[in-house]
PDB file of C-alpha atoms in Angstrom:
ATOM      1  CA  ASN A  29       0.930  13.262  -7.788  1.00  0.00           C
ATOM      2  CA  SER A  30       1.848  10.509 -10.282  1.00  0.00           C
ATOM      3  CA  ASN A  31       5.593  10.505  -9.100  1.00  0.00           C
ATOM      4  CA  VAL A  32       4.716   9.315  -5.580  1.00  0.00           C
ATOM      5  CA  VAL A  33       5.012   5.686  -4.649  1.00  0.00           C
ATOM      6  CA  TRP A  34       4.741   3.488  -1.593  1.00  0.00           C
ATOM      7  CA  ALA A  35       8.016   2.918   0.298  1.00  0.00           C
ATOM      8  CA  VAL A  36       9.068   1.356   3.603  1.00  0.00           C
ATOM      9  CA  SER A  37      10.434   3.583   6.270  1.00  0.00           C
ATOM     10  CA  PHE A  38      13.130   1.794   8.195  1.00  0.00           C
ATOM     11  CA  THR A  39      16.321   2.356  10.094  1.00  0.00           C
ATOM     12  CA  GLY A  40      19.279  -0.003  10.153  1.00  0.00           C
ATOM     13  CA  SER A  41      20.213  -2.380   7.395  1.00  0.00           C
ATOM     14  CA  LYS A  42      16.774  -3.835   6.544  1.00  0.00           C
ATOM     15  CA  ALA A  43      13.029  -3.588   7.083  1.00  0.00           C
ATOM     16  CA  VAL A  44      11.377  -5.297  10.097  1.00  0.00           C
ATOM     17  CA  LYS A  45       8.025  -5.950  11.460  1.00  0.00           C
ATOM     18  CA  ASN A  46       6.034  -2.797  12.304  1.00  0.00           C
ATOM     19  CA  ASP A  47       8.017  -0.473   9.970  1.00  0.00           C
ATOM     20  CA  ARG A  48       5.757   2.186   8.533  1.00  0.00           C
ATOM     21  CA  ILE A  49       4.689   2.537   4.904  1.00  0.00           C
ATOM     22  CA  ILE A  50       5.314   6.031   3.587  1.00  0.00           C
ATOM     23  CA  VAL A  51       5.224   8.042   0.347  1.00  0.00           C
ATOM     24  CA  GLN A  52       8.321   8.842  -1.595  1.00  0.00           C
ATOM     25  CA  ARG A  53       9.238  10.255  -4.967  1.00  0.00           C
ATOM     26  CA  TYR A  54       9.808   7.389  -7.391  1.00  0.00           C
ATOM     27  CA  SER A  55      13.284   6.293  -8.055  1.00  0.00           C
ATOM     28  CA  ASN A  56      14.324   3.109  -9.932  1.00  0.00           C
ATOM     29  CA  SER A  57      17.416   2.753  -7.675  1.00  0.00           C
ATOM     30  CA  ARG A  58      15.638   2.540  -4.314  1.00  0.00           C
ATOM     31  CA  GLN A  59      14.921  -0.857  -2.905  1.00  0.00           C
ATOM     32  CA  ASP A  60      12.675   0.527  -0.126  1.00  0.00           C
ATOM     33  CA  GLN A  61      10.070   1.098  -2.901  1.00  0.00           C
ATOM     34  CA  ASP A  62       9.988  -2.523  -4.136  1.00  0.00           C
ATOM     35  CA  PHE A  63       6.758  -4.429  -3.611  1.00  0.00           C
ATOM     36  CA  SER A  64       5.361  -7.490  -5.296  1.00  0.00           C
ATOM     37  CA  GLN A  65       1.685  -8.278  -5.564  1.00  0.00           C
ATOM     38  CA  VAL A  66       0.388 -11.593  -4.230  1.00  0.00           C
ATOM     39  CA  ASN A  67      -2.908 -12.929  -5.591  1.00  0.00           C
ATOM     40  CA  VAL A  68      -5.395 -13.411  -2.679  1.00  0.00           C
ATOM     41  CA  ASP A  69      -7.876 -15.188  -4.954  1.00  0.00           C
ATOM     42  CA  GLY A  70      -5.484 -17.677  -6.326  1.00  0.00           C
ATOM     43  CA  GLY A  71      -4.790 -18.113 -10.135  1.00  0.00           C
ATOM     44  CA  GLY A  72      -1.810 -17.543 -12.126  1.00  0.00           C
ATOM     45  CA  GLY A  73      -0.640 -14.315 -13.817  1.00  0.00           C
ATOM     46  CA  SER A  74      -2.437 -11.360 -12.431  1.00  0.00           C
ATOM     47  CA  GLY A  75      -4.914 -13.672 -10.738  1.00  0.00           C
ATOM     48  CA  GLY A  76      -8.061 -12.278  -9.248  1.00  0.00           C
ATOM     49  CA  PRO A  77      -8.514  -8.672  -8.375  1.00  0.00           C
ATOM     50  CA  ASN A  78      -7.772  -8.865  -4.638  1.00  0.00           C
ATOM     51  CA  LYS A  79      -4.063  -8.369  -3.688  1.00  0.00           C
ATOM     52  CA  ARG A  80      -1.620  -8.607  -0.907  1.00  0.00           C
ATOM     53  CA  PHE A  81       1.471  -6.326  -1.243  1.00  0.00           C
ATOM     54  CA  GLN A  82       4.740  -7.920  -0.111  1.00  0.00           C
ATOM     55  CA  TYR A  83       7.871  -5.876   0.450  1.00  0.00           C
ATOM     56  CA  SER A  84      10.389  -7.320  -2.085  1.00  0.00           C
ATOM     57  CA  PRO A  85      13.695  -5.358  -2.053  1.00  0.00           C
ATOM     58  CA  ASN A  86      15.572  -5.966  -5.324  1.00  0.00           C
ATOM     59  CA  GLY A  87      12.855  -8.661  -6.186  1.00  0.00           C
ATOM     60  CA  ASP A  88      13.585 -10.789  -3.127  1.00  0.00           C
ATOM     61  CA  ASN A  89      10.443 -11.530  -1.072  1.00  0.00           C
ATOM     62  CA  SER A  90      10.930 -10.437   2.579  1.00  0.00           C
ATOM     63  CA  GLY A  91       7.984 -12.190   4.050  1.00  0.00           C
ATOM     64  CA  LEU A  92       6.581  -8.799   5.217  1.00  0.00           C
ATOM     65  CA  CYS A  93       3.379  -7.451   3.827  1.00  0.00           C
ATOM     66  CA  ILE A  94       1.546  -4.175   3.983  1.00  0.00           C
ATOM     67  CA  SER A  95      -1.025  -4.548   6.777  1.00  0.00           C
ATOM     68  CA  ASP A  96      -4.088  -2.505   7.954  1.00  0.00           C
ATOM     69  CA  ILE A  97      -3.542  -3.382  11.655  1.00  0.00           C
ATOM     70  CA  ASN A  98      -7.012  -2.473  12.903  1.00  0.00           C
ATOM     71  CA  THR A  99     -10.477  -1.224  11.835  1.00  0.00           C
ATOM     72  CA  SER A 100     -10.025   2.507  12.759  1.00  0.00           C
ATOM     73  CA  SER A 101      -9.977   5.262  10.249  1.00  0.00           C
ATOM     74  CA  GLY A 102      -6.585   6.959  10.191  1.00  0.00           C
ATOM     75  CA  THR A 103      -4.637   3.768  11.054  1.00  0.00           C
ATOM     76  CA  GLN A 104      -1.099   3.852   9.815  1.00  0.00           C
ATOM     77  CA  LEU A 105      -0.149   1.061   7.451  1.00  0.00           C
ATOM     78  CA  ARG A 106       2.641  -1.159   8.754  1.00  0.00           C
ATOM     79  CA  LEU A 107       4.771  -4.141   7.613  1.00  0.00           C
ATOM     80  CA  ARG A 108       3.765  -7.413   9.352  1.00  0.00           C
ATOM     81  CA  PRO A 109       4.728 -11.044   8.544  1.00  0.00           C
ATOM     82  CA  CYS A 110       2.709 -12.321   5.565  1.00  0.00           C
ATOM     83  CA  ASN A 111       0.154 -14.624   7.007  1.00  0.00           C
ATOM     84  CA  ASN A 112      -2.768 -14.732   4.680  1.00  0.00           C
ATOM     85  CA  SER A 113      -4.918 -12.694   7.094  1.00  0.00           C
ATOM     86  CA  VAL A 114      -7.687 -10.377   6.184  1.00  0.00           C
ATOM     87  CA  TYR A 115      -5.614  -7.463   7.590  1.00  0.00           C
ATOM     88  CA  GLN A 116      -3.266  -7.754   4.588  1.00  0.00           C
ATOM     89  CA  ASN A 117      -5.850  -8.142   1.769  1.00  0.00           C
ATOM     90  CA  PHE A 118      -6.762  -5.177  -0.411  1.00  0.00           C
ATOM     91  CA  SER A 119      -9.482  -4.918  -3.159  1.00  0.00           C
ATOM     92  CA  PRO A 120      -9.362  -2.493  -6.057  1.00  0.00           C
ATOM     93  CA  VAL A 121     -12.290  -0.064  -6.118  1.00  0.00           C
ATOM     94  CA  THR A 122     -13.323   2.327  -8.858  1.00  0.00           C
ATOM     95  CA  ASP A 123     -12.656   6.004  -8.234  1.00  0.00           C
ATOM     96  CA  ASN A 124     -12.952   9.232 -10.226  1.00  0.00           C
ATOM     97  CA  TYR A 125      -9.958   8.101 -12.431  1.00  0.00           C
ATOM     98  CA  SER A 126     -11.805   5.093 -13.715  1.00  0.00           C
ATOM     99  CA  GLY A 127     -10.527   4.131 -17.156  1.00  0.00           C
ATOM    100  CA  SER A 128      -7.153   5.807 -16.536  1.00  0.00           C
ATOM    101  CA  GLY A 129      -5.533   2.904 -14.634  1.00  0.00           C
ATOM    102  CA  PHE A 130      -6.066   4.398 -11.224  1.00  0.00           C
ATOM    103  CA  VAL A 131      -7.923   2.689  -8.488  1.00  0.00           C
ATOM    104  CA  GLY A 132      -8.438   2.903  -4.716  1.00  0.00           C
ATOM    105  CA  TRP A 133      -7.141  -0.029  -2.622  1.00  0.00           C
ATOM    106  CA  GLN A 134      -9.801  -1.015  -0.161  1.00  0.00           C
ATOM    107  CA  SER A 135      -8.911  -2.703   3.026  1.00  0.00           C
ATOM    108  CA  GLU A 136     -10.653  -5.962   3.614  1.00  0.00           C
ATOM    109  CA  VAL A 137     -10.677  -5.393   7.340  1.00  0.00           C
ATOM    110  CA  ASN A 138     -12.999  -2.347   6.923  1.00  0.00           C
ATOM    111  CA  VAL A 139     -14.536  -2.213   3.452  1.00  0.00           C
ATOM    112  CA  ASN A 140     -15.215   1.507   3.884  1.00  0.00           C
ATOM    113  CA  HIS A 141     -11.442   2.306   4.203  1.00  0.00           C
ATOM    114  CA  VAL A 142      -8.883   2.657   1.370  1.00  0.00           C
ATOM    115  CA  ILE A 143      -5.206   3.354   1.386  1.00  0.00           C
ATOM    116  CA  GLN A 144      -4.663   7.151   1.357  1.00  0.00           C
ATOM    117  CA  ASP A 145      -1.868   9.736   1.383  1.00  0.00           C
ATOM    118  CA  THR A 146      -3.275  12.659   3.408  1.00  0.00           C
ATOM    119  CA  SER A 147      -0.359  14.987   2.384  1.00  0.00           C
ATOM    120  CA  PHE A 148      -0.932  14.641  -1.365  1.00  0.00           C
ATOM    121  CA  GLY A 149       2.682  13.764  -2.029  1.00  0.00           C
ATOM    122  CA  THR A 150       4.880  15.121   0.748  1.00  0.00           C
ATOM    123  CA  GLN A 151       7.793  12.739   1.070  1.00  0.00           C
ATOM    124  CA  GLY A 152       7.858  10.688   4.261  1.00  0.00           C
ATOM    125  CA  THR A 153       4.213  10.959   4.955  1.00  0.00           C
ATOM    126  CA  VAL A 154       2.887   7.723   6.512  1.00  0.00           C
ATOM    127  CA  LEU A 155       0.162   6.109   4.561  1.00  0.00           C
ATOM    128  CA  THR A 156      -3.072   5.548   6.349  1.00  0.00           C
ATOM    129  CA  VAL A 157      -6.481   4.063   5.661  1.00  0.00           C
ATOM    130  CA  GLY A 158      -9.514   6.345   5.547  1.00  0.00           C
ATOM    131  CA  ASP A 159     -13.041   6.560   4.432  1.00  0.00           C
ATOM    132  CA  PHE A 160     -13.352   5.967   0.710  1.00  0.00           C
ATOM    133  CA  ASN A 161     -14.342   9.100  -1.242  1.00  0.00           C
ATOM    134  CA  SER A 162     -14.274   8.940  -5.059  1.00  0.00           C
ATOM    135  CA  ALA A 163     -13.320  12.658  -5.199  1.00  0.00           C
ATOM    136  CA  PHE A 164     -10.212  12.290  -3.308  1.00  0.00           C
ATOM    137  CA  ASP A 165      -7.049  12.303  -5.319  1.00  0.00           C
ATOM    138  CA  SER A 166      -5.134  11.118  -2.315  1.00  0.00           C
ATOM    139  CA  GLN A 167      -6.783   7.702  -2.582  1.00  0.00           C
ATOM    140  CA  ALA A 168      -6.026   7.069  -6.264  1.00  0.00           C
ATOM    141  CA  TRP A 169      -3.209   4.680  -7.102  1.00  0.00           C
ATOM    142  CA  VAL A 170      -1.839   2.716 -10.077  1.00  0.00           C
ATOM    143  CA  TYR A 171      -0.071  -0.601  -9.738  1.00  0.00           C
ATOM    144  CA  VAL A 172       2.908  -0.755 -12.144  1.00  0.00           C
ATOM    145  CA  LEU A 173       4.597  -4.203 -12.668  1.00  0.00           C
TER     146      LEU A 173
END
């Protein structure tokens, strides 16, 4: 579903460590959907292909990054303090949408796992990592600046 984006699920006034990453319908007025990409491989501009995704409400870096907190399939993605760890690094992989701007984001903790939405667009579903399968639409994402 091309109208689904990553968002932070939090209660209270702001996101904190261990808040879950969920799917939501896109809205240009929701700060819980604001992420910035950090180049893992260095370089300016778009840098190398490997990325870290930092929660950046209204363009302000929070110091919290999307994290794959262990090596198990089905692990829920969480916000954790950005610390340059492998648990926060993701690499693009080609999927069945190759050439259309869609990629899978592979966890560098377990190279067989990619970010996935197991609900295929149901709002509030927690994003997890799962075994990469190029036929799964639920693992295809596009990064829009």
